[in-house]
Tab-separated table of C-alpha atoms in Angstrom:
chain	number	residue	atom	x	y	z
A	1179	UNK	CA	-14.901	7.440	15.216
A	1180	UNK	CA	-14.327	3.970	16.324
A	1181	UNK	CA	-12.155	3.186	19.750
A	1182	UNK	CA	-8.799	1.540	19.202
A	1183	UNK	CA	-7.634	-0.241	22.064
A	1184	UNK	CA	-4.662	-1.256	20.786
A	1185	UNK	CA	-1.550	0.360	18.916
A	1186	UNK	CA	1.128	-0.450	16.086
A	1187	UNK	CA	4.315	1.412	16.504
A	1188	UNK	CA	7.132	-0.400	14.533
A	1189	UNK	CA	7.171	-3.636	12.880
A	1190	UNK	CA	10.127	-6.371	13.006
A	1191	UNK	CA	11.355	-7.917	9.911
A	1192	UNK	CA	11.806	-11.774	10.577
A	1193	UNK	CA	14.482	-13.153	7.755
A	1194	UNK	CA	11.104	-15.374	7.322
A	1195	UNK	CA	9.123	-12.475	6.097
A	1196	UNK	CA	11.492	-11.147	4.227
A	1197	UNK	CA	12.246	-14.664	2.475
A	1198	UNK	CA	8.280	-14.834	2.050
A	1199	UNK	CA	7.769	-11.483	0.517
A	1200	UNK	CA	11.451	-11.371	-1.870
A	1201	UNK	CA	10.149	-14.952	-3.399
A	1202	UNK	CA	6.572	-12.776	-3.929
A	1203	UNK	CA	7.919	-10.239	-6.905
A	1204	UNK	CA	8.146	-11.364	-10.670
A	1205	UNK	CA	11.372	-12.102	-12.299
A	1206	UNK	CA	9.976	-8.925	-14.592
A	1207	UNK	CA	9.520	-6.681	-11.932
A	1208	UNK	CA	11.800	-3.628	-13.235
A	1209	UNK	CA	14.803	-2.733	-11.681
A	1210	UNK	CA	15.064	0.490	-9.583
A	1211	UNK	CA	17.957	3.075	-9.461
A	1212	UNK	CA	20.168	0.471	-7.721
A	1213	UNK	CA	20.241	-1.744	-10.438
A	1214	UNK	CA	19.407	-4.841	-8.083
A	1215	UNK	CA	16.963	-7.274	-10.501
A	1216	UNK	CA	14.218	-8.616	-8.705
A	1217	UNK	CA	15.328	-12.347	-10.207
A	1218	UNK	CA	19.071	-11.993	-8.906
A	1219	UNK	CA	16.832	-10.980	-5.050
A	1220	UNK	CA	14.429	-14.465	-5.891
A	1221	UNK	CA	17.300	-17.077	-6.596
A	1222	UNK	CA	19.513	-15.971	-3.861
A	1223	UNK	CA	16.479	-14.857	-1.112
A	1224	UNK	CA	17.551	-17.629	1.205
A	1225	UNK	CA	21.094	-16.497	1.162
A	1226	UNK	CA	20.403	-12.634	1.735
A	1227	UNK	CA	16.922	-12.759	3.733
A	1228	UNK	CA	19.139	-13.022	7.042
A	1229	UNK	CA	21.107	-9.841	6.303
A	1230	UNK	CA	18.422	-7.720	4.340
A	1231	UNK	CA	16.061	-8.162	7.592
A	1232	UNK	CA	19.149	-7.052	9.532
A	1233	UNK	CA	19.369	-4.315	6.887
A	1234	UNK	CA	15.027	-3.370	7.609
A	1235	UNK	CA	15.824	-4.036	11.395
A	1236	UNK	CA	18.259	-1.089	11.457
A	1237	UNK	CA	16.229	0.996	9.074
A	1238	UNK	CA	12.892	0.711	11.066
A	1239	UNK	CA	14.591	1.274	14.652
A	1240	UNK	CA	16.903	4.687	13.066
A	1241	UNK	CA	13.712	6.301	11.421
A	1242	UNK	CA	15.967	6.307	8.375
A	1243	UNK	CA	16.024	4.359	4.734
A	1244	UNK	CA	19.114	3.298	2.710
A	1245	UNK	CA	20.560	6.554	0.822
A	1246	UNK	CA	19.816	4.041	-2.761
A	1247	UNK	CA	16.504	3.167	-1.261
A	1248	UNK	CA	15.305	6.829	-1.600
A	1249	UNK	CA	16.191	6.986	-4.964
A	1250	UNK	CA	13.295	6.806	-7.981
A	1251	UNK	CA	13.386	6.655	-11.491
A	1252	UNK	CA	10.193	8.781	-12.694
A	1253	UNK	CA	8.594	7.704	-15.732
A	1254	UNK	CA	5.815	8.957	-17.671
A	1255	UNK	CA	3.027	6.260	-18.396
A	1256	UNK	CA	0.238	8.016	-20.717
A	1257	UNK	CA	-3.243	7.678	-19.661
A	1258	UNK	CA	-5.734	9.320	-21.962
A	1259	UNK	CA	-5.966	12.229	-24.197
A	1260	UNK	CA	-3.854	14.621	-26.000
A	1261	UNK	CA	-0.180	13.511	-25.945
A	1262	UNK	CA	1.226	16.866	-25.827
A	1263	UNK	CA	-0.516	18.015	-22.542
A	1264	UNK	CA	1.519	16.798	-19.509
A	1265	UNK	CA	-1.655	16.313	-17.473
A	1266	UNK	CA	-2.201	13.328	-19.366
A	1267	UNK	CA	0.175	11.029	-17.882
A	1268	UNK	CA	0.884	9.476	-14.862
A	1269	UNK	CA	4.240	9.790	-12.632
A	1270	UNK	CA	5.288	5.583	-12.483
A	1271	UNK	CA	8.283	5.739	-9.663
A	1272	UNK	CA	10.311	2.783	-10.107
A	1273	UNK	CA	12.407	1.744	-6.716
A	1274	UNK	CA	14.813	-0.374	-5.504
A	1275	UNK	CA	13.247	-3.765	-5.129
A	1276	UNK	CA	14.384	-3.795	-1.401
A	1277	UNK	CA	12.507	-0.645	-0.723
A	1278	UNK	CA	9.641	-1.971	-2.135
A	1279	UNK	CA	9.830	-5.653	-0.323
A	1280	UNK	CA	10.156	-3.457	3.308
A	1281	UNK	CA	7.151	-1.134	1.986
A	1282	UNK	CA	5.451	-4.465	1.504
A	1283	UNK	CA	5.964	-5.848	4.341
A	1284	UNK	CA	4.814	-2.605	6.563
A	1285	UNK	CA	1.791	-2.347	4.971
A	1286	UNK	CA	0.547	-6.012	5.677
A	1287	UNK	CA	1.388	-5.683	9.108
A	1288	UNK	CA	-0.692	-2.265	9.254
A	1289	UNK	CA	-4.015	-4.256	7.252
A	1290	UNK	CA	-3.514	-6.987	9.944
A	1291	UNK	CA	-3.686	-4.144	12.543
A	1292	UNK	CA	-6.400	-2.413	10.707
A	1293	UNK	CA	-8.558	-5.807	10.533
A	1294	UNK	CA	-7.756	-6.431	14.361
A	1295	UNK	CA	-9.039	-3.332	15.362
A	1296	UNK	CA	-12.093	-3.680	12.634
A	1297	UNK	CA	-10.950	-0.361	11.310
A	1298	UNK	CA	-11.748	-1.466	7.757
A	1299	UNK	CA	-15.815	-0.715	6.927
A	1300	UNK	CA	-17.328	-3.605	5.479
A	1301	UNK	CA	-18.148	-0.973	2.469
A	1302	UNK	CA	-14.431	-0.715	1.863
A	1303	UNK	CA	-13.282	-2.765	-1.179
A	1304	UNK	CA	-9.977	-0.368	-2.373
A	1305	UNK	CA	-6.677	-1.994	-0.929
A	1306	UNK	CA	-8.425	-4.933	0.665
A	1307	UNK	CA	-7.258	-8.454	0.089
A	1308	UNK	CA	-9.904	-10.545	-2.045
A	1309	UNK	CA	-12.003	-7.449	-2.310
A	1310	UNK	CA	-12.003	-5.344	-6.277
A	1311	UNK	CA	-13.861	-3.376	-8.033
A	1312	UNK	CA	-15.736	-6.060	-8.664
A	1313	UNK	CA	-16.651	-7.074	-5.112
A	1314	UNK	CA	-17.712	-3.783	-5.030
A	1315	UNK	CA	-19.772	-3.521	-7.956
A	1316	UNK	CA	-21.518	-7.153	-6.935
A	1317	UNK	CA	-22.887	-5.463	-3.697
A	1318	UNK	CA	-23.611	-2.142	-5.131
A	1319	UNK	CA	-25.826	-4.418	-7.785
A	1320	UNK	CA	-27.004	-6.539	-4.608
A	1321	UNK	CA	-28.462	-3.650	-2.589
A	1322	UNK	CA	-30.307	-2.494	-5.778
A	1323	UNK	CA	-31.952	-5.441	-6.650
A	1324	UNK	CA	-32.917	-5.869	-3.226
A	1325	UNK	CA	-34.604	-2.242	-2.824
A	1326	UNK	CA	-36.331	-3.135	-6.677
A	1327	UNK	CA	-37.734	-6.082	-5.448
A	1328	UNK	CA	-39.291	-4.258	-2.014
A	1329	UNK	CA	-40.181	-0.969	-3.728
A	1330	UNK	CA	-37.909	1.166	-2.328
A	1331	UNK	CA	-36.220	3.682	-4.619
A	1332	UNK	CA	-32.302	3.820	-5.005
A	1333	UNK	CA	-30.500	6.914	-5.804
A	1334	UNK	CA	-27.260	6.693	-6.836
A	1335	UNK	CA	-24.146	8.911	-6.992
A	1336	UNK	CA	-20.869	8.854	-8.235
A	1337	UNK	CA	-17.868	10.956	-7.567
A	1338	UNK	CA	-14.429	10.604	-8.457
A	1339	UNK	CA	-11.907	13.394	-6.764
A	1340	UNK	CA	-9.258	14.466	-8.563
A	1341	UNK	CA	-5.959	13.569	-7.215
A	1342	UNK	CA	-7.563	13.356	-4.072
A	1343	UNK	CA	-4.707	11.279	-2.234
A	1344	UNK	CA	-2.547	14.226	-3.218
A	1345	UNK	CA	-4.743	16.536	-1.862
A	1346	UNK	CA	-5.100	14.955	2.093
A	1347	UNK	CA	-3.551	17.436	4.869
A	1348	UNK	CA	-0.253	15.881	6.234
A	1349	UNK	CA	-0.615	17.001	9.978
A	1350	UNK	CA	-4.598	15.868	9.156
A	1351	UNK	CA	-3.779	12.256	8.464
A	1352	UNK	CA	-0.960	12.102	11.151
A	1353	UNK	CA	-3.215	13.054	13.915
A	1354	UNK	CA	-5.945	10.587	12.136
A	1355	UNK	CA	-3.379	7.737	12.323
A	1356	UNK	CA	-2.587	8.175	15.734
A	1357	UNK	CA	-5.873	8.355	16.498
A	1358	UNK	CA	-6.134	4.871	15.376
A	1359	UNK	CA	-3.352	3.554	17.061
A	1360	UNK	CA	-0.581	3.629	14.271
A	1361	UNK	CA	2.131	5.279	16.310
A	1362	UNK	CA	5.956	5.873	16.899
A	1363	UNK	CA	8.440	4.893	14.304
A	1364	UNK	CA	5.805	3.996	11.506
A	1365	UNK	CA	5.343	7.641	11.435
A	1366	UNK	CA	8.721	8.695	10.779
């Protein structure tokens, strides 16, 4: 495992962030369980950003969300398959706005951290900025034309884990994080 010299353990919410990442969510974006519209949040950002990062601010440095910030309204979404078994659909949480604007905002200050600290593999192309499935795909095809062309064979398997996120020890990935320098209040 790499060294991290470094550690993250909190981030600040500037009322410039905030104003930055409110103006970043559609008018369409659906409401959560506090019934605050993502367009209402857009047209009035420069009014509120001052008080909502006071709001973050106070969250980040008590450990503790908004009461209406924890709330979720679950909603099936239907993937694939027969209609009538439950395993084929997907859980879609929808969230206050806010929450999701501070859950924004944490995790681009933990990529920045991540990229600092060149914790992100160059192989990496999941939750990466200009990186896809594509990306990925365009280097997987890269490497193979390139072993072709020298005559070296290429293997290639795939795997897909189910519900493997859900599946990740919680003390595991604590101890993992703070291994990497993530640290303190971000792992409230």
């Amino acid at each position: 495992m790499p060294m991290v010299t470094n550690s993250i353990d909190d981030v600040k919410f500037t009322t410039k962030i905030v104003l930055k990442t409110l103006l970043t969510f559609d008018d369409a974006t659906a409401t959560g369980p506090d019934g605050i519209p993502s367009i209402l949040l857009k047209r009035c950002s420069s009014l509120l950003a001052e008080y909502i990062s006071s709001i973050m601010n106070k969250s980040m440095e008590g450990g503790r969300l908004p009461a209406d910030w924890k709330k979720a309204t679950v909603v099936p979404i239907y993937k694939n398959g027969d209609k009538m078994r439950p395993s084929n659909y997907r859980p879609i949480s929808l969230t206050s706005i806010l929450c999701k604007a501070m859950k924004k905002i944490i995790t681009e200050r933990l990529r920045e951290f991540l990229l600092q600290e060149q914790l992100i593999l160059d192989e990496q192309h999941g939750f990466v900025p200009k990186r896809s499935i594509i990306t990925n795909m365009l280097q997987c095809v890269n490497e193979w034309v390139s072993n072709h062309d020298n005559g070296l064979p290429t293997d290639v398997i795939y795997l897909d884990y189910e519900k493997a996120f859900d599946r990740v020890p919680l003390r595991r990935l604590i101890c993992k994080l703070k291994h990497f320098g993530i640290r303190g209040k971000l792992l409230a």
